[in-house]
Coordinates of C-alpha atoms and ligand atoms in Angstrom, one line a residue:
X1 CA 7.9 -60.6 53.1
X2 CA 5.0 -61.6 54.7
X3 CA 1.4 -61.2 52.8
X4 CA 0.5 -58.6 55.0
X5 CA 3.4 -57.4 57.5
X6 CA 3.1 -55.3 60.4
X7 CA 3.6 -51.6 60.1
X8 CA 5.7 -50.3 62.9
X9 CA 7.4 -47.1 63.4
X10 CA 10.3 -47.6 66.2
X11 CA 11.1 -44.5 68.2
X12 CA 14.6 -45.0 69.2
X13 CA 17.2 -43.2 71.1
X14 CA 20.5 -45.1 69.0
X15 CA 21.9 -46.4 70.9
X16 CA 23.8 -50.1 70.6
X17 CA 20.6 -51.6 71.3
X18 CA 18.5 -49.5 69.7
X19 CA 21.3 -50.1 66.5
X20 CA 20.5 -53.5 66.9
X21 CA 16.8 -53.7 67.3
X22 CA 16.6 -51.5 63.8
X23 CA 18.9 -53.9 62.0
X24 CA 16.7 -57.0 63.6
X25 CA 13.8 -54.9 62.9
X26 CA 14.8 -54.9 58.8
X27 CA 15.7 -58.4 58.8
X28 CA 12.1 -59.5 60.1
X29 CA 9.8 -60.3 56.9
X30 CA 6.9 -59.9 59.4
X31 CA 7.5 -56.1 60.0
X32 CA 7.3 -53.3 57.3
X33 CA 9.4 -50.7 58.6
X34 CA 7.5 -47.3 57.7
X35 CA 9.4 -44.6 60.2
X36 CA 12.4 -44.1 62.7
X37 CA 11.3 -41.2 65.1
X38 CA 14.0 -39.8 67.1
X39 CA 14.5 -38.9 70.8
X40 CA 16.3 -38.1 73.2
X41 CA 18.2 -40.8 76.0
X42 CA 20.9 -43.1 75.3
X43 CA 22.1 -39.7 73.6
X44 CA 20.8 -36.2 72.7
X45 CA 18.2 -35.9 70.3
X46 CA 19.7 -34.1 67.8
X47 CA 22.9 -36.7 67.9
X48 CA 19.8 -39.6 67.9
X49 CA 18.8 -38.3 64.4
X50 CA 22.1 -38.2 63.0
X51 CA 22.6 -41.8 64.1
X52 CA 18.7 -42.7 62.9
X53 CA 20.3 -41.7 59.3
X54 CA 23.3 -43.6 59.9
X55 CA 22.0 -46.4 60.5
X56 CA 19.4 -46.4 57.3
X57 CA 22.3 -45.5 55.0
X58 CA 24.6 -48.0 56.1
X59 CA 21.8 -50.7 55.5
X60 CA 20.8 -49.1 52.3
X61 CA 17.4 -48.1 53.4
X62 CA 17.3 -44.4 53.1
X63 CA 13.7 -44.9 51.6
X64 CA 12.2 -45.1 55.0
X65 CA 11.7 -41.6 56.8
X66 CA 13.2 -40.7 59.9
X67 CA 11.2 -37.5 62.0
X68 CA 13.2 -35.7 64.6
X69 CA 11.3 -36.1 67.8
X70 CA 11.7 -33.5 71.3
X71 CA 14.3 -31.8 72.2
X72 CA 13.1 -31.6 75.9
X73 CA 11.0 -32.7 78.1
X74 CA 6.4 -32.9 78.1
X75 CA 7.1 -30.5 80.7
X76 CA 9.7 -28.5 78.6
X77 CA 12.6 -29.8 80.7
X78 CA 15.8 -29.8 79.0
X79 CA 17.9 -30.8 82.6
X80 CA 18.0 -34.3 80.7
X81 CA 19.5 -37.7 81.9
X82 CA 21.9 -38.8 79.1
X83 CA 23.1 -42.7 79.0
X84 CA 26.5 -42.1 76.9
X85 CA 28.2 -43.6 79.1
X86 CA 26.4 -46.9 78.3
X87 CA 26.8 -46.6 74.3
X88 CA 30.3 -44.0 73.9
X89 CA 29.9 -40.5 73.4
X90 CA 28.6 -40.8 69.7
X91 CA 25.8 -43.3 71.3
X92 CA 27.3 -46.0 68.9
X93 CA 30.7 -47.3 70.6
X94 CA 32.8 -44.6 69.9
X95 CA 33.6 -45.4 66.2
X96 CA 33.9 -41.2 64.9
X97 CA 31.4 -42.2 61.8
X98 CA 31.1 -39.7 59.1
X99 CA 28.3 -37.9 59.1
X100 CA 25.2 -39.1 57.3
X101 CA 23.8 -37.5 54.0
X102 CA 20.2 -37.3 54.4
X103 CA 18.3 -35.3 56.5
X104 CA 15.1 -35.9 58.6
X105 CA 11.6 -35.3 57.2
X106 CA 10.0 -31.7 58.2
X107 CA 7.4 -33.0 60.4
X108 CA 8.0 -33.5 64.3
X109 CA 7.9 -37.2 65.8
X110 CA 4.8 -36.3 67.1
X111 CA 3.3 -35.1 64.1
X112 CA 4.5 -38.2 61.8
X113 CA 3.2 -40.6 64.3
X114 CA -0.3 -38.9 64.2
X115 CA -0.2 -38.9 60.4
X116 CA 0.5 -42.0 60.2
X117 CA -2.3 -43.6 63.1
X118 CA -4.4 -41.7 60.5
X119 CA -3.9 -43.2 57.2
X120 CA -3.7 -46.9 58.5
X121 CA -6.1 -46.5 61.5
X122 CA -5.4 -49.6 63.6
X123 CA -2.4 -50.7 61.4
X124 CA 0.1 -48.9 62.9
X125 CA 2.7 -50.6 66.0
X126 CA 5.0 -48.2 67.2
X127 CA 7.9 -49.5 69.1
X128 CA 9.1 -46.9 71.7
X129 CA 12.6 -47.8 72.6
X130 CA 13.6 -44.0 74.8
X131 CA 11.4 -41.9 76.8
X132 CA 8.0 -41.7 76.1
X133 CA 7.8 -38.0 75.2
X134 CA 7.0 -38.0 71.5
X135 CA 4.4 -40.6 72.3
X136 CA 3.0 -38.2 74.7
X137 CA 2.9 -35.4 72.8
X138 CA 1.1 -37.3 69.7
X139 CA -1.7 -38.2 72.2
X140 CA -1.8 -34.4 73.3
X141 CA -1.8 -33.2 69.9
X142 CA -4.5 -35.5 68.5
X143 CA -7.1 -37.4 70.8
X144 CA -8.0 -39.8 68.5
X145 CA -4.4 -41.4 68.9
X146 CA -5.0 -43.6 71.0
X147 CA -7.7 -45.1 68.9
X148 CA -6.3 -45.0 65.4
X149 CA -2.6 -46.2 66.7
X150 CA -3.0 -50.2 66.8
X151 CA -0.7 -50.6 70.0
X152 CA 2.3 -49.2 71.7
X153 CA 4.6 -51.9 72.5
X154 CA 7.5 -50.1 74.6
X155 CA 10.5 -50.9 76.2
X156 CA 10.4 -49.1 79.9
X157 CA 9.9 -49.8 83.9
X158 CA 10.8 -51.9 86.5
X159 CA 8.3 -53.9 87.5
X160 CA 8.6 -55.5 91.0
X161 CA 12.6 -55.2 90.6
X162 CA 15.2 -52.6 91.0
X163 CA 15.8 -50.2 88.0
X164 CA 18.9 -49.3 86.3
X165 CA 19.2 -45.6 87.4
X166 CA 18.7 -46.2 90.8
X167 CA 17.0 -49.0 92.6
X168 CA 13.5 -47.1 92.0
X169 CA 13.6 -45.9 88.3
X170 CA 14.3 -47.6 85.1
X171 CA 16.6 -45.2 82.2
X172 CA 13.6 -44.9 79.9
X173 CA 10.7 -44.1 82.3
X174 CA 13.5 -41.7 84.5
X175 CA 13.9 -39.6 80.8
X176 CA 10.4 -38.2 81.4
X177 CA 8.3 -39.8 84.5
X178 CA 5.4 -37.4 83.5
X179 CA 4.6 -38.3 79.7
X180 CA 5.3 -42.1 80.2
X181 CA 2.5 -42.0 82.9
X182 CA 0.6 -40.1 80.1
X183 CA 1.1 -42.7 77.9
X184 CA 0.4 -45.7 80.5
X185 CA -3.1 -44.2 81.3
X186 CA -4.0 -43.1 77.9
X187 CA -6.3 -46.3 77.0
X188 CA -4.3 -46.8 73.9
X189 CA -3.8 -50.6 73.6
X190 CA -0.2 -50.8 75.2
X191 CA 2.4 -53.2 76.3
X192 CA 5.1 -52.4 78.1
X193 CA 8.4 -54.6 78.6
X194 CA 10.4 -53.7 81.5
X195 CA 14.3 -54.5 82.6
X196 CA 12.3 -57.0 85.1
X197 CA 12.0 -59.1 81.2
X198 CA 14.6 -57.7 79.4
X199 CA 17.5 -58.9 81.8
X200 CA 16.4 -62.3 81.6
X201 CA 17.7 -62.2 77.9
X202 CA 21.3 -62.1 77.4
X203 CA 24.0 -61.9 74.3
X204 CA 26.8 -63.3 75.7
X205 CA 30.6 -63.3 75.0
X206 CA 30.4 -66.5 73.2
X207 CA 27.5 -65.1 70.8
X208 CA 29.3 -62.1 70.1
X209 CA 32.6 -64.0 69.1
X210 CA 29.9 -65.8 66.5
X211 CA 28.4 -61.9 65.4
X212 CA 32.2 -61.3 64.6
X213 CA 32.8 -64.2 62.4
X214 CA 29.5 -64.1 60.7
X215 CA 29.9 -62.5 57.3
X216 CA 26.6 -60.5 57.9
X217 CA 26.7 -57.5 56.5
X218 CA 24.6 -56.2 59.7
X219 CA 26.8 -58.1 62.5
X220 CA 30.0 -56.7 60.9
X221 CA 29.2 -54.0 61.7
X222 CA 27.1 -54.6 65.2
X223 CA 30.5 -56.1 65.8
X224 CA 32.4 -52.6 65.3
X225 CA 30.4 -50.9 67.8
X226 CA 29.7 -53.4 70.6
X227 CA 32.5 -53.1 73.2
X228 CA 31.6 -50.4 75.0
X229 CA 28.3 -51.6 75.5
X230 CA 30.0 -55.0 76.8
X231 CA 33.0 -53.7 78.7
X232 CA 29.8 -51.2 80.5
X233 CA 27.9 -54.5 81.1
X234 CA 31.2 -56.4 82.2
X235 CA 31.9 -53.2 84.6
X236 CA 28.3 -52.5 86.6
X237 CA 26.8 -56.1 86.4
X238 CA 29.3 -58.5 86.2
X239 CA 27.5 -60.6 83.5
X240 CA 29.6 -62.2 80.7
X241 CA 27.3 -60.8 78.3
X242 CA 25.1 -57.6 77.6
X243 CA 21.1 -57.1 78.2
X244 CA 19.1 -57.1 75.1
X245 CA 17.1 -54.3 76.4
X246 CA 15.4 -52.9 72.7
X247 CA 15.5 -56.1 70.7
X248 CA 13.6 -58.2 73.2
X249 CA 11.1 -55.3 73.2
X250 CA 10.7 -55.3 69.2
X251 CA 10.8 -59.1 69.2
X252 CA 7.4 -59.0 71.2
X253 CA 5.8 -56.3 69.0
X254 CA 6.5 -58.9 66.2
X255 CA 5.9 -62.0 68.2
X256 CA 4.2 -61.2 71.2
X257 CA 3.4 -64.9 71.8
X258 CA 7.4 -64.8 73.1
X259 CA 5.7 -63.7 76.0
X260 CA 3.5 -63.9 79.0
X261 CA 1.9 -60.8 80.4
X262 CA -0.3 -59.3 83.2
X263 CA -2.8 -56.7 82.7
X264 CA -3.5 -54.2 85.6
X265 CA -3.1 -50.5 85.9
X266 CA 0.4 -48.4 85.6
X267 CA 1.0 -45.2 87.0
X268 CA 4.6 -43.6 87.6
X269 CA 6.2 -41.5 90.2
X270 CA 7.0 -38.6 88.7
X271 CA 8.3 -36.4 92.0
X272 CA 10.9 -37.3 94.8
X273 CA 13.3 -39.8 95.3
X274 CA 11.6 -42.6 93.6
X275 CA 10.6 -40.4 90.6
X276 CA 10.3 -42.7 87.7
X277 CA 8.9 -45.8 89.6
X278 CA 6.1 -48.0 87.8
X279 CA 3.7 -49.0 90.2
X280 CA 1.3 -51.7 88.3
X281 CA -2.1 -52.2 90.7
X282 CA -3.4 -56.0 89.6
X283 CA -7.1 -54.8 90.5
X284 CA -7.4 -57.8 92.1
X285 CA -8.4 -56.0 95.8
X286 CA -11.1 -52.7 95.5
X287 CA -10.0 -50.5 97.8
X288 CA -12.0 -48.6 100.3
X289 CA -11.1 -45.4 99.2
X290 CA -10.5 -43.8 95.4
X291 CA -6.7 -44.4 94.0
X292 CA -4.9 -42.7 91.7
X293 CA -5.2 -46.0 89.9
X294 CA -9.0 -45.9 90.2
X295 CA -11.0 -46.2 87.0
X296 CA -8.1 -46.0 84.7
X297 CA -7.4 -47.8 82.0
X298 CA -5.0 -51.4 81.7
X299 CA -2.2 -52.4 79.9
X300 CA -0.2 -55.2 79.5
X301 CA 3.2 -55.7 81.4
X302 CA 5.4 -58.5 80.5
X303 CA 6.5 -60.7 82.9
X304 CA 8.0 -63.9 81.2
X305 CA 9.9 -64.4 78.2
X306 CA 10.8 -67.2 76.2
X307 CA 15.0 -65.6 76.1
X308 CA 16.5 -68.7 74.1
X309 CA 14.0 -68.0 71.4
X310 CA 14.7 -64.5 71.3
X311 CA 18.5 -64.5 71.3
X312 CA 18.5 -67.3 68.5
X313 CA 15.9 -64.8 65.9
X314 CA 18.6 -62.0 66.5
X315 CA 21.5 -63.9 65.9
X316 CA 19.7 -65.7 63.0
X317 CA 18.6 -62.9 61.3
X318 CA 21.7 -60.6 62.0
X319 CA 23.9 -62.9 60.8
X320 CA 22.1 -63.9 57.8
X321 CA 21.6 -60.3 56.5
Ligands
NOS401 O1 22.7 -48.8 83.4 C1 22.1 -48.1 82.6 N1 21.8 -46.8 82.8 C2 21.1 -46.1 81.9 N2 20.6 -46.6 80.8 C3 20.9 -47.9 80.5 C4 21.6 -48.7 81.3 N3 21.7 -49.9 80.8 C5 21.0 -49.8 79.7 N4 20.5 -48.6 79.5 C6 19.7 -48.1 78.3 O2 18.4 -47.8 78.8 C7 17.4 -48.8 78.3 C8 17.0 -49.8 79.3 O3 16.7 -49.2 80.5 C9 18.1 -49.4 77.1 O4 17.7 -48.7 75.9 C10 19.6 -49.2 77.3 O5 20.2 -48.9 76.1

């Protein structure tokens, strides 16, 4: 381990990606690995918690805490948009696991993530991998969030490109519109990587066939539970490979140097047909008139990525585990 590595809680949605980004996550020496908070997206929350567990226990890590995060909604909708058909019904490629034997910590997502900001003020990364909602409700529930979290690196929008919903709205930002434009004007120190990075990088067939020869106890069993993800990928897109959506977003909380970035303002649609649209305003023009982007805080968005890099540390580290 590193002399002083990186706190991070990731808040995950598992997921195949989000599978791999934790097992990538526990293999990096420069991360400590403090919390899994749950949510809801690539499957329902309570399903996302069961598989949170899972995946600890099959790594041998059931020392690290996993929170159940929101059921619904910041606006208490519970009408929600779930990707199983992405990741299989279980959200982890259709492989009927038995259930796990722990149980989630008492506190909310919400809750766990204010605690935490709190003891390590500063310290703290978390790594928001689903809808933004229990990152939204931690900044409702204490102001002094966004201050005491260090940053909010998260995987979400569709910056200048089509999204994968629709042509307006990427899957994460679509899950709730209204707390990831809570979270994007909150002033907490934020990056965001968007599908307009994250489909630059690419694990293809070939690097897969090499995941299923490795003896790695974490790509045997990534290699279980990645064909639906890859047949879904071979379907919509026509790639020979899949998108590494949530590792590529982790791999810049650890490394953001794999990156380059612009800083401007984000807001997001969050009514009509292009609900869930980022819209990032470079400030480089002041406009006549007030904006809804006026005087509000910046973030980062990523716009380059350094995808061989990123593809090798995942392979690397999955394979050596
Ligand atoms: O086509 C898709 N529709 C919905 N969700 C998707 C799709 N592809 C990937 N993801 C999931 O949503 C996040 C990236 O937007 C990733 O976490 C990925 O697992």
């Amino acid at each position: 381990m590193a002399a002083h590595p990186k706190k991070i809680i990731i808040d995950t949605d598992p997921g195949v990606d989000d599978a791999m980004a934790i097992y990538l996550a526990l293999r990096s020496p420069e991360v400590e690995v403090i919390g899994l908070t749950t949510i809801y997206g690539n499957v329902y929350t309570t399903l996302a918690t069961r598989n949170a567990l899972h995946l600890l226990e099959v790594a041998g890590r059931t020392d690290i805490p996993v929170a159940e995060g929101s059921h619904v909604t910041i606006t208490k909708g519970t009408k929600l948009r779930i990707a199983d058909f992405v990741h299989g019904v279980d959200g982890l490629g259709n492989q009927n696991f038995p259930p796990p034997k722990g149980k989630p910590i008492e506190q909310s997502a919400a809750a766990f993530l204010v605690e935490q900001a709190n003891l390590h003020p500063g310290k703290v990364t978390v790594v928001a991998l689903g809808p933004l909602t229990n990152i939204a409700l931690a900044i409702q529930l204490d102001p002094a969030f966004v201050k005491n979290i260090g940053q909010i690196v998260l995987l979400g929008g569709a910056f200048s490109v089509n999204g994968n919903v629709n042509p307006a709205a990427e899957a994460n930002i679509f899950g709730d519109p209204d707390a990831a434009d809570i979270v994007f004007t909150s002033g907490a120190d934020v990056i965001a990587v968007g599908i307009n990075v994250t489909h630059q990088v690419v694990l293809t067939d070939a690097d897969r066939d090499k995941l299923v020869q490795s003896n790695g106890k974490f790509a045997q069993y990534l290699a279980k539970i990645l064909d639906v993800y890859f047949s879904y990928h071979h379907e919509v897109y026509n790639t020979r490979g899949v998108y590494l959506h949530d590792p590529t977003a982790f791999l810049a909380a650890v490394d953001p140097s794999l990156m380059t970035y612009i800083e401007g303002v984000v807001r997001v649609q969050t009514t009509g047909i292009t609900r869930g649209l980022t819209i990032f305003y470079n400030k480089q023009k002041r406009f006549a008139e007030e904006t809804e982007w006026s005087d509000k805080p910046t973030v980062k968005v990523a716009v380059t990525v350094d995808a061989p890099t990123v593809v090798k540390l995942l392979m690397e580290r999955l394979m050596e585990s």
